[in-house]
Amino acid sequence: MTKYIFVTGGVVSSIGKGITSASLGRILRNRGWVVAPMKLDPYINVDAGTMNPFQHGEVFVTDDGTETDLDLGHYERFIDVPCSSGSSITTGKVYRKVIEAERRGDYLGGTVQVIPHVTNEIKRSIVDLGRQQEADIVLAEIGGTVGDIESLPFLEAIRQMRKDFGKENTLFIHVTLVPQVGPWHEIKTKPTQHSVIKLREIGISPDVLVCRSEVPLGDEVKEKISLFCDVPPEAVVESLNAESIYEVPLMYERAGLGELVGNRLGLEDRAQNLAEWEGIVEKIKHPAGRCCIAVVGKYTQNGDSYKSIAEALIHAGGANDAKVDIRWIESQTLESTVDPATVLGDVDGVIVAPGFGDRGIEGKIRAMSYVRESGLPFLGICLGLQMAVIEFARNVCGLEGANTTEVASKAPYPVISVMPDQTKVESKGGTMRLGTYPCNLTAGTLAHGLYGSTRIEERHRHRFEVNNDFRELLISKGLVVSGVSPDYRLVEMIELPSHPFFIATQAHPEFKSRPNRPHPLFLGLVKAALKVGSRNKAHIAL
Ligand code: GLN
């Protein structure tokens, strides 16, 4: 019998439900359970692909090419299971299915309603995911905050699932905020009480309260929450801010969450393997070295826009026994007056990040010139590869005005252009080259050395590619195409052997980095950056 855990959030948004769900998944995984995580997002978009990263943070891409909420990145990194289209449900997706069924005539004669048709579709998605992944436990996080109008059908569906599957097979975890207010920093439980009342109005009584707090709660506060919210005191789990998010599963384990959940769901008492995770956290928290990597991007004001890149750098830092400081650089600021040397002069490595549209493009190209000429270790990701090619075309091949047709449709030298199979694509949602594709690496290249293989697979999300009309010219001037699609049609990776560490990929390697399996490209970049760092320090010491 599959067990179902539902995670809801109360009081405020951005309370850390994603990390809580991912951490709980890790705790269960440590005990050998097969966990299928999923996110139920109340917004009407069919997927996150058309959303602005400024508003919504990174768009995460799964192996099967689903464009999802960034929380799926947390699930994959913490639980180390691949997510798929079934792991991400939105109001738009659910309604689309219901409306398609109505048009087919599946409900002939009936009036199609939120209850039961929409709620049945939500329940079916949850149960189906468990079946597809042969999961012991489906761990479903409901997006938004309890009290939002949009999330009501989802909450009603999970309420019904308790009736359908019984108390012993369903568990409701509510994540709330316990703030401190006033001059004496008094701990206040009222927002949590109100949020639980809101849940009860819908018919859900939470079994466990995960209470986010700046300070330890103390027994008195826990008992008060227990009394007012009708949960046993041991089910009031304090959740303090952690130095590293990867510490959270260990904190929850210490707070007894693993045992509590296991007992409540009648899971067999299994030994848990904590050693690997403890080792990872230890390395992240106590590094010997340090380096600074600049990430030149277009959406740097929202710290979540490049979430997977930031996490991949943490993983690679841990494995290199180093802390990686990230300097976020908004590429637009490099477009005019600011000399790239003033913001990149003292960093040890540079990532040019993914992105869409024309804003900030020239800034990225200016940053590229500096990186190529200064010898700073460089990793280009997706748009980053395209920027590296444009810069090389303009300044090494002498193709003045070389550009991507994404921003300059009439460029004299369109070195990056739309992929042939994309030219007729009109609708924007879910139509890019998405998901995992294979790539062949040339033996003896930097890419081959880093991956340790000539055949790799990476996830993609793009419409444009290196224009093959210019491939030979670029190669003749020293650019090495180290990775291509198996049919040789698409340039997947490039590098510059004349440079100490210069590599770019059309894919998104950041999506596949795990704390226990850092990605080779990020490992290589951080290693090269540490060399620059120690050289800089040696220079200062002299
Ligand atoms: N905008 C570029 C393209 O569509 C790059 C996409 C990206 O960086 N993910 O090809």
Coordinates of C-alpha atoms and ligand atoms in Angstrom, one line a residue:
M1 CA 0.0 0.0 0.0
T2 CA 1.4 3.4 -1.1
K3 CA 1.6 6.0 1.7
Y4 CA 0.8 9.6 0.9
I5 CA 2.4 12.6 2.7
F6 CA 1.0 16.1 1.9
V7 CA 3.0 19.2 2.7
T8 CA 1.1 22.5 2.9
G9 CA 2.3 26.0 3.9
G10 CA 0.7 28.6 6.2
V11 CA 1.2 32.2 7.3
V12 CA 3.5 33.5 4.6
S13 CA 4.8 32.2 1.3
S14 CA 8.5 31.4 0.7
I15 CA 8.5 29.6 4.1
G16 CA 10.7 26.7 2.9
K17 CA 8.1 24.1 2.0
G18 CA 10.3 22.9 -0.8
I19 CA 13.3 22.3 1.4
T20 CA 11.1 20.8 4.0
S21 CA 9.6 18.3 1.5
A22 CA 13.0 17.6 0.0
S23 CA 14.5 17.1 3.4
L24 CA 11.8 14.7 4.5
G25 CA 12.3 12.8 1.3
R26 CA 15.9 12.5 2.1
I27 CA 15.2 11.2 5.6
L28 CA 12.9 8.6 4.2
R29 CA 15.4 7.7 1.4
N30 CA 18.0 7.2 4.1
R31 CA 15.9 4.4 5.4
G32 CA 15.7 2.8 2.0
W33 CA 12.1 3.8 1.1
V34 CA 11.2 4.6 -2.5
V35 CA 9.9 8.2 -2.5
A36 CA 8.1 9.8 -5.4
P37 CA 8.1 13.6 -4.8
M38 CA 5.7 15.9 -6.6
K39 CA 4.6 19.5 -6.6
L40 CA 1.0 20.6 -7.0
D41 CA 1.0 24.2 -8.1
P42 CA -2.2 26.2 -8.0
Y43 CA -1.3 28.6 -10.9
I44 CA -3.1 28.4 -14.2
N45 CA 0.0 28.1 -16.4
V46 CA 0.2 24.6 -17.8
D47 CA 3.9 24.5 -16.8
A48 CA 6.5 26.9 -15.5
G49 CA 8.1 27.3 -18.9
T50 CA 6.6 30.6 -19.9
M51 CA 7.1 32.2 -16.5
N52 CA 9.5 35.1 -15.9
P53 CA 12.4 34.0 -13.7
F54 CA 12.3 37.5 -12.0
Q55 CA 8.9 36.5 -10.6
H56 CA 9.1 32.8 -10.2
G57 CA 12.8 31.9 -10.0
E58 CA 14.4 29.3 -12.1
V59 CA 12.6 27.0 -14.5
F60 CA 13.8 23.5 -13.7
V61 CA 13.9 20.9 -16.6
T62 CA 13.4 17.2 -16.0
D63 CA 14.9 14.4 -18.1
D64 CA 11.6 14.0 -20.1
G65 CA 11.7 17.7 -20.9
T66 CA 9.0 19.0 -18.5
E67 CA 9.6 22.7 -17.5
T68 CA 8.8 22.9 -13.8
D69 CA 8.9 24.8 -10.6
L70 CA 12.4 25.1 -9.0
D71 CA 11.2 23.0 -6.1
L72 CA 11.7 19.9 -8.3
G73 CA 15.3 20.8 -8.4
H74 CA 15.4 20.5 -4.6
Y75 CA 13.7 17.2 -4.7
E76 CA 16.1 15.8 -7.3
R77 CA 19.1 17.1 -5.4
F78 CA 18.0 16.0 -1.9
I79 CA 16.3 12.7 -2.7
D80 CA 18.4 11.8 -5.8
V81 CA 15.5 10.5 -7.8
P82 CA 14.7 11.7 -11.3
C83 CA 11.4 13.7 -11.6
S84 CA 9.2 13.5 -14.7
S85 CA 6.1 15.2 -16.1
G86 CA 3.9 13.4 -13.5
S87 CA 5.9 15.1 -10.7
S88 CA 4.6 18.5 -11.6
I89 CA 0.9 19.2 -11.6
T90 CA -0.7 22.7 -12.1
T91 CA -4.2 24.0 -12.2
G92 CA -3.7 24.6 -15.9
K93 CA -2.6 21.0 -16.5
V94 CA -5.5 19.6 -14.5
Y95 CA -8.2 21.7 -16.2
R96 CA -6.7 21.0 -19.6
K97 CA -7.2 17.3 -19.0
V98 CA -10.8 17.8 -17.7
I99 CA -11.7 20.0 -20.6
E100 CA -10.2 17.6 -23.1
A101 CA -12.2 14.8 -21.5
E102 CA -15.4 16.9 -21.6
R103 CA -14.8 17.6 -25.4
R104 CA -14.3 13.9 -26.0
G105 CA -17.6 13.2 -24.4
D106 CA -16.3 11.3 -21.4
Y107 CA -18.8 13.0 -19.2
L108 CA -21.7 13.0 -21.6
G109 CA -24.9 14.1 -20.0
G110 CA -23.1 15.3 -16.9
T111 CA -22.4 18.8 -15.5
V112 CA -18.6 19.1 -15.2
Q113 CA -17.7 20.5 -11.8
V114 CA -14.7 21.3 -9.5
I115 CA -16.0 18.5 -7.2
P116 CA -15.8 15.7 -8.3
H117 CA -14.3 16.1 -11.8
V118 CA -11.4 18.4 -11.0
T119 CA -10.6 16.9 -7.7
N120 CA -10.8 13.4 -9.2
E121 CA -8.3 14.4 -11.8
I122 CA -5.9 15.7 -9.1
K123 CA -6.3 12.5 -7.0
R124 CA -5.7 10.4 -10.1
S125 CA -2.4 12.3 -10.8
I126 CA -1.2 11.7 -7.3
V127 CA -2.1 8.0 -7.3
D128 CA -0.7 7.5 -10.8
L129 CA 2.7 8.9 -9.9
G130 CA 3.0 6.5 -7.0
R131 CA 2.1 3.6 -9.4
Q132 CA 4.4 4.7 -12.2
Q133 CA 7.4 5.0 -9.9
E134 CA 6.5 2.0 -7.8
A135 CA 6.8 4.3 -4.8
D136 CA 6.4 3.3 -1.1
I137 CA 5.6 6.9 -0.4
V138 CA 4.3 9.8 -2.6
L139 CA 5.4 13.1 -1.1
A140 CA 3.2 15.9 -2.5
E141 CA 3.9 19.5 -1.8
I142 CA 1.0 21.9 -2.4
G143 CA 2.2 25.3 -3.7
G144 CA 1.0 28.6 -2.3
T145 CA -0.3 29.4 1.2
V146 CA -3.4 28.0 2.9
G147 CA -6.1 30.6 2.5
D148 CA -5.4 31.2 -1.2
I149 CA -8.4 30.9 -3.4
E150 CA -6.5 29.0 -6.1
S151 CA -5.3 26.1 -3.9
L152 CA -8.8 25.1 -2.7
P153 CA -9.4 22.3 -5.3
F154 CA -6.0 20.8 -4.4
L155 CA -6.7 20.9 -0.6
E156 CA -10.1 19.4 -1.2
A157 CA -8.6 16.6 -3.2
I158 CA -6.0 15.7 -0.5
R159 CA -8.8 15.9 2.2
Q160 CA -10.7 13.3 0.2
M161 CA -7.6 11.2 -0.1
R162 CA -7.5 10.7 3.7
K163 CA -11.1 9.4 3.4
D164 CA -10.2 7.2 0.5
F165 CA -7.0 5.7 1.9
G166 CA -7.4 6.0 5.7
K167 CA -5.5 7.8 8.4
E168 CA -2.8 5.2 8.5
N169 CA -1.9 5.8 4.9
T170 CA -2.0 9.6 4.7
L171 CA -0.2 12.3 6.6
F172 CA -0.7 16.0 6.6
I173 CA 2.4 18.2 7.4
H174 CA 1.8 21.9 7.7
V175 CA 4.8 24.3 7.6
T176 CA 4.2 27.5 9.4
L177 CA 6.1 30.6 10.7
V178 CA 6.5 31.3 14.4
P179 CA 7.8 34.9 14.4
Q180 CA 9.3 37.0 17.1
V181 CA 7.8 40.4 17.5
G182 CA 8.1 43.6 19.7
P183 CA 11.0 45.0 21.6
W184 CA 11.4 41.9 23.7
H185 CA 11.4 39.6 20.7
E186 CA 8.4 37.6 22.0
I187 CA 7.7 34.3 20.2
K188 CA 4.2 34.4 18.8
T189 CA 2.2 31.3 18.1
K190 CA -1.0 33.1 16.9
P191 CA -0.2 33.1 13.2
T192 CA 0.3 29.3 13.4
Q193 CA -3.0 28.9 15.2
H194 CA -4.9 30.9 12.6
S195 CA -3.3 29.1 9.8
V196 CA -4.3 25.7 11.3
I197 CA -7.9 27.1 11.8
K198 CA -7.9 28.0 8.1
L199 CA -6.9 24.4 7.2
R200 CA -9.5 23.0 9.5
E201 CA -12.2 25.1 7.7
I202 CA -11.4 23.0 4.7
G203 CA -11.6 19.8 6.7
I204 CA -7.9 19.1 7.1
S205 CA -6.4 18.7 10.6
P206 CA -2.6 18.6 10.3
D207 CA -0.8 15.7 11.9
V208 CA 2.6 17.4 12.1
L209 CA 3.5 21.1 12.3
V210 CA 6.9 22.2 11.1
C211 CA 7.5 25.5 12.7
R212 CA 10.0 27.9 11.0
S213 CA 11.6 30.0 13.7
E214 CA 14.7 32.2 14.1
V215 CA 15.2 30.9 17.7
P216 CA 14.6 27.6 19.5
L217 CA 11.0 27.2 20.5
G218 CA 11.3 25.7 23.9
D219 CA 8.9 23.2 25.5
E220 CA 6.4 25.9 26.7
V221 CA 5.9 27.2 23.2
K222 CA 5.7 23.7 21.7
E223 CA 3.1 22.8 24.3
K224 CA 1.0 25.9 23.6
I225 CA 1.0 25.1 19.8
S226 CA 0.2 21.5 20.6
L227 CA -2.8 22.5 22.8
F228 CA -4.2 25.1 20.4
C229 CA -3.6 23.2 17.2
D230 CA -4.5 19.7 18.5
V231 CA -1.3 17.9 17.6
P232 CA 0.9 16.0 20.2
P233 CA 3.8 18.0 21.4
E234 CA 6.3 15.7 19.7
A235 CA 4.6 16.6 16.4
V236 CA 5.5 20.2 16.8
V237 CA 8.8 20.2 15.0
E238 CA 11.0 23.2 15.3
S239 CA 12.8 24.3 12.0
L240 CA 15.6 26.8 12.6
N241 CA 17.6 28.5 9.8
A242 CA 20.4 26.3 8.7
E243 CA 23.9 27.4 7.7
S244 CA 23.5 25.1 4.6
I245 CA 20.2 23.8 3.3
Y246 CA 21.8 20.4 3.1
E247 CA 21.9 20.3 6.9
V248 CA 18.1 20.5 7.2
P249 CA 17.5 16.7 6.8
L250 CA 20.0 16.1 9.7
M251 CA 18.3 18.8 11.8
Y252 CA 14.8 17.2 11.2
E253 CA 16.2 13.8 12.0
R254 CA 17.5 15.1 15.3
A255 CA 14.1 16.7 16.0
G256 CA 12.6 13.3 15.6
L257 CA 10.7 13.9 12.3
G258 CA 11.8 10.6 10.7
E259 CA 10.6 8.5 13.6
L260 CA 7.4 10.5 14.0
V261 CA 6.5 10.1 10.3
G262 CA 7.5 6.4 10.3
N263 CA 5.3 5.7 13.4
R264 CA 2.3 7.6 12.1
L265 CA 2.3 5.8 8.8
G266 CA 3.1 2.4 10.3
L267 CA 6.4 2.1 8.3
E268 CA 8.6 -0.7 9.3
D269 CA 11.4 0.5 11.6
R270 CA 14.5 0.4 9.3
A271 CA 18.1 1.3 10.0
Q272 CA 19.1 4.5 8.3
N273 CA 22.2 5.4 6.5
L274 CA 23.2 8.9 7.5
A275 CA 26.9 8.6 7.0
E276 CA 27.0 9.8 3.3
W277 CA 24.8 12.8 3.9
E278 CA 26.7 13.8 7.1
G279 CA 29.9 13.6 5.1
I280 CA 28.5 15.9 2.4
V281 CA 27.4 18.5 5.0
E282 CA 30.7 18.3 6.8
K283 CA 32.6 19.1 3.6
I284 CA 30.3 21.9 2.7
K285 CA 30.4 23.5 6.2
H286 CA 34.1 23.2 6.9
P287 CA 36.0 23.9 3.7
A288 CA 39.8 24.5 3.6
G289 CA 40.0 26.7 0.6
R290 CA 37.9 29.5 -1.0
C291 CA 37.4 31.0 -4.4
C292 CA 35.1 33.5 -6.0
I293 CA 33.1 32.8 -9.2
A294 CA 31.2 35.5 -11.0
V295 CA 27.9 34.5 -12.6
V296 CA 27.1 36.9 -15.4
G297 CA 23.4 36.7 -15.9
K298 CA 20.2 38.5 -16.9
Y299 CA 18.0 37.8 -13.9
T300 CA 20.5 38.2 -11.0
Q301 CA 18.2 40.4 -8.8
N302 CA 16.2 37.3 -8.0
G303 CA 18.5 35.0 -6.1
D304 CA 16.4 32.0 -7.1
S305 CA 16.7 32.6 -10.9
Y306 CA 19.8 30.5 -11.2
K307 CA 19.2 28.2 -8.2
S308 CA 20.6 25.1 -9.8
I309 CA 23.8 26.9 -10.8
A310 CA 24.3 28.2 -7.3
E311 CA 23.7 24.7 -5.9
A312 CA 26.0 23.0 -8.4
L313 CA 28.8 25.4 -7.3
I314 CA 28.1 24.4 -3.7
H315 CA 28.4 20.7 -4.6
A316 CA 31.6 21.3 -6.6
G317 CA 33.0 23.4 -3.8
G318 CA 32.4 20.7 -1.2
A319 CA 34.1 18.1 -3.4
N320 CA 37.1 20.5 -3.9
D321 CA 37.2 21.2 -0.2
A322 CA 36.5 24.8 -0.9
K323 CA 33.8 27.4 -0.3
V324 CA 32.7 29.1 -3.5
D325 CA 31.6 32.7 -3.1
I326 CA 29.3 33.7 -6.0
R327 CA 29.4 37.2 -7.3
W328 CA 26.2 37.9 -9.2
I329 CA 26.7 40.3 -12.1
E330 CA 23.8 41.8 -14.0
S331 CA 25.0 41.7 -17.6
Q332 CA 23.1 44.9 -18.5
T333 CA 25.5 46.8 -16.2
L334 CA 28.4 45.7 -18.4
E335 CA 26.7 47.2 -21.6
S336 CA 28.1 50.7 -21.5
T337 CA 30.3 52.4 -19.0
V338 CA 31.4 49.7 -16.6
D339 CA 34.7 48.2 -17.7
P340 CA 34.4 44.3 -17.2
A341 CA 37.9 44.4 -15.5
T342 CA 36.4 46.4 -12.6
V343 CA 33.9 43.7 -11.7
L344 CA 35.8 40.6 -13.0
G345 CA 39.4 41.6 -12.2
D346 CA 39.5 40.0 -8.8
V347 CA 37.3 36.9 -9.4
D348 CA 38.8 33.4 -9.9
G349 CA 36.4 32.1 -12.5
V350 CA 33.3 33.1 -14.5
I351 CA 30.1 31.5 -15.6
V352 CA 28.0 33.1 -18.3
A353 CA 24.5 32.0 -17.5
P354 CA 21.5 31.0 -19.6
G355 CA 18.9 33.5 -20.7
F356 CA 16.4 34.7 -23.2
G357 CA 15.8 37.9 -25.2
D358 CA 18.0 40.8 -26.1
R359 CA 18.4 42.7 -22.8
G360 CA 21.9 42.4 -21.5
I361 CA 23.3 40.5 -24.4
E362 CA 26.1 43.0 -25.3
G363 CA 27.1 43.0 -21.6
K364 CA 27.6 39.3 -21.8
I365 CA 29.6 39.6 -24.9
R366 CA 31.9 42.2 -23.3
A367 CA 32.3 39.9 -20.3
M368 CA 33.3 37.2 -22.7
S369 CA 36.1 39.2 -24.3
Y370 CA 37.5 39.9 -20.9
V371 CA 37.3 36.2 -20.0
R372 CA 38.9 35.0 -23.2
E373 CA 41.7 37.5 -23.1
S374 CA 42.5 37.3 -19.4
G375 CA 42.6 33.5 -19.1
L376 CA 40.0 33.4 -16.3
P377 CA 38.5 29.9 -16.0
F378 CA 35.2 30.0 -17.9
L379 CA 32.1 27.8 -18.1
G380 CA 29.4 28.9 -20.5
I381 CA 25.9 27.5 -20.1
C382 CA 23.4 27.5 -23.0
L383 CA 23.2 31.2 -23.8
G384 CA 26.7 31.3 -22.4
L385 CA 27.9 29.1 -25.2
Q386 CA 26.1 31.2 -27.7
M387 CA 27.8 34.4 -26.3
A388 CA 31.2 32.8 -26.4
V389 CA 30.7 31.9 -30.1
I390 CA 29.5 35.4 -31.0
E391 CA 32.5 37.0 -29.2
F392 CA 34.9 34.7 -30.9
A393 CA 33.3 35.3 -34.3
R394 CA 33.5 39.1 -33.9
N395 CA 36.9 39.4 -32.3
V396 CA 38.9 36.4 -33.5
C397 CA 37.3 35.6 -36.9
G398 CA 36.8 39.3 -37.7
L399 CA 33.1 38.9 -38.4
E400 CA 32.0 42.3 -37.4
G401 CA 28.3 42.5 -36.2
A402 CA 28.1 38.7 -35.7
N403 CA 25.1 37.9 -33.6
T404 CA 22.3 35.6 -32.7
T405 CA 19.1 35.9 -34.7
E406 CA 17.3 35.8 -31.4
V407 CA 18.2 39.4 -30.9
A408 CA 19.2 40.6 -34.4
S409 CA 17.2 38.9 -37.1
K410 CA 19.1 40.7 -39.8
A411 CA 22.6 40.3 -38.4
P412 CA 25.3 40.3 -41.2
Y413 CA 26.8 37.1 -39.7
P414 CA 24.1 35.1 -37.9
V415 CA 26.6 32.7 -36.1
I416 CA 23.8 31.6 -33.8
S417 CA 20.4 31.0 -35.5
V418 CA 17.2 29.2 -34.8
M419 CA 17.3 25.4 -35.1
P420 CA 15.7 24.3 -38.4
D421 CA 13.1 22.2 -36.6
Q422 CA 12.1 25.3 -34.7
T423 CA 11.5 27.7 -37.6
K424 CA 7.8 26.9 -37.9
V425 CA 7.1 26.8 -34.2
E426 CA 4.7 29.5 -33.3
S427 CA 3.4 28.8 -29.8
K428 CA 5.8 29.4 -27.0
G429 CA 4.8 26.9 -24.3
G430 CA 6.7 23.6 -24.1
T431 CA 8.0 23.9 -27.7
M432 CA 11.8 24.4 -27.2
R433 CA 14.3 21.6 -27.6
L434 CA 13.7 20.2 -24.1
G435 CA 15.0 17.5 -21.9
T436 CA 17.7 14.9 -22.2
Y437 CA 19.7 14.4 -25.4
P438 CA 22.9 12.4 -26.1
C439 CA 26.1 14.1 -27.1
N440 CA 29.4 12.6 -28.4
L441 CA 32.6 14.1 -27.1
T442 CA 35.8 14.1 -29.0
A443 CA 38.5 12.0 -27.4
G444 CA 41.4 14.1 -25.9
T445 CA 39.4 17.3 -25.4
L446 CA 38.9 19.1 -22.1
A447 CA 35.3 17.9 -22.1
H448 CA 36.3 14.3 -22.5
G449 CA 38.8 14.6 -19.7
L450 CA 36.3 16.1 -17.3
Y451 CA 33.4 13.7 -18.1
G452 CA 35.7 10.7 -18.5
S453 CA 33.6 9.4 -21.3
T454 CA 33.0 10.1 -25.0
R455 CA 29.2 9.6 -24.7
I456 CA 27.2 11.8 -22.4
E457 CA 23.6 12.9 -21.8
E458 CA 22.5 16.3 -20.6
R459 CA 19.3 18.2 -20.3
H460 CA 18.4 21.0 -22.8
R461 CA 16.2 24.1 -23.0
H462 CA 16.8 26.2 -26.1
R463 CA 15.6 27.2 -29.6
F464 CA 18.9 28.5 -31.1
E465 CA 22.1 26.8 -32.0
V466 CA 25.5 27.4 -33.6
N467 CA 24.9 28.1 -37.3
N468 CA 26.6 25.3 -39.2
D469 CA 27.4 27.8 -42.1
F470 CA 30.1 29.2 -39.8
R471 CA 31.3 26.0 -38.1
E472 CA 34.3 25.4 -40.3
L473 CA 35.5 29.1 -40.1
L474 CA 35.2 29.1 -36.3
I475 CA 37.2 25.8 -36.1
S476 CA 39.8 27.1 -38.5
K477 CA 40.5 30.0 -36.2
G478 CA 41.0 27.8 -33.1
L479 CA 37.6 27.1 -31.6
V480 CA 37.3 23.4 -30.8
V481 CA 33.9 21.8 -31.1
S482 CA 34.4 19.1 -28.5
G483 CA 30.8 17.9 -28.3
V484 CA 28.2 17.3 -31.0
S485 CA 24.8 15.6 -31.3
P486 CA 25.2 12.0 -32.6
D487 CA 24.0 13.1 -36.1
Y488 CA 26.8 15.7 -36.0
R489 CA 24.2 18.4 -36.8
L490 CA 24.2 20.3 -33.5
V491 CA 27.2 21.8 -31.7
E492 CA 26.8 20.8 -28.1
M493 CA 30.1 21.8 -26.6
I494 CA 33.0 24.1 -27.4
E495 CA 36.4 24.9 -25.9
L496 CA 39.5 26.9 -26.5
P497 CA 42.7 24.9 -26.0
S498 CA 44.8 28.0 -26.1
H499 CA 43.1 29.1 -22.8
P500 CA 43.7 27.6 -19.4
F501 CA 40.1 26.6 -18.9
F502 CA 37.5 27.7 -21.4
I503 CA 34.5 25.4 -22.0
A504 CA 30.9 26.0 -22.9
T505 CA 27.9 23.7 -23.3
Q506 CA 24.5 24.2 -25.1
A507 CA 23.0 22.1 -22.4
H508 CA 22.1 22.8 -18.7
P509 CA 24.6 20.7 -16.7
E510 CA 23.4 22.4 -13.5
F511 CA 20.2 20.4 -13.5
K512 CA 22.2 17.1 -13.0
S513 CA 24.5 18.1 -10.2
R514 CA 23.8 16.4 -6.9
P515 CA 25.5 17.0 -3.6
N516 CA 26.6 13.3 -3.7
R517 CA 27.5 13.5 -7.4
P518 CA 28.8 17.0 -8.3
H519 CA 28.8 17.7 -12.0
P520 CA 32.2 17.3 -13.8
L521 CA 32.0 20.7 -15.5
F522 CA 31.4 22.5 -12.2
L523 CA 34.1 20.4 -10.5
G524 CA 36.5 21.4 -13.3
L525 CA 35.7 25.0 -13.1
V526 CA 36.1 25.2 -9.3
K527 CA 39.3 23.3 -9.5
A528 CA 40.7 25.7 -12.1
A529 CA 39.4 28.7 -10.1
L530 CA 41.1 27.5 -7.0
K531 CA 44.4 27.5 -8.9
V532 CA 43.8 31.1 -10.0
G533 CA 42.9 32.0 -6.4
S534 CA 46.1 30.6 -5.0
R535 CA 48.1 32.3 -7.7
N536 CA 46.4 35.6 -6.8
K537 CA 47.0 35.1 -3.1
A538 CA 50.7 34.1 -3.7
H539 CA 51.0 37.3 -5.7
I540 CA 49.5 39.4 -2.8
A541 CA 51.8 37.7 -0.3
L542 CA 54.9 38.7 -2.3
Ligands
GLN1 N1 17.8 31.9 -25.7 C1 18.7 30.9 -26.1 C2 18.0 29.8 -26.9 O1 16.8 29.7 -26.9 C3 19.4 30.3 -24.9 C4 18.5 29.5 -24.0 C5 19.1 29.2 -22.7 O2 20.0 29.8 -22.2 N2 18.4 28.3 -21.9 O3 18.6 29.1 -27.6

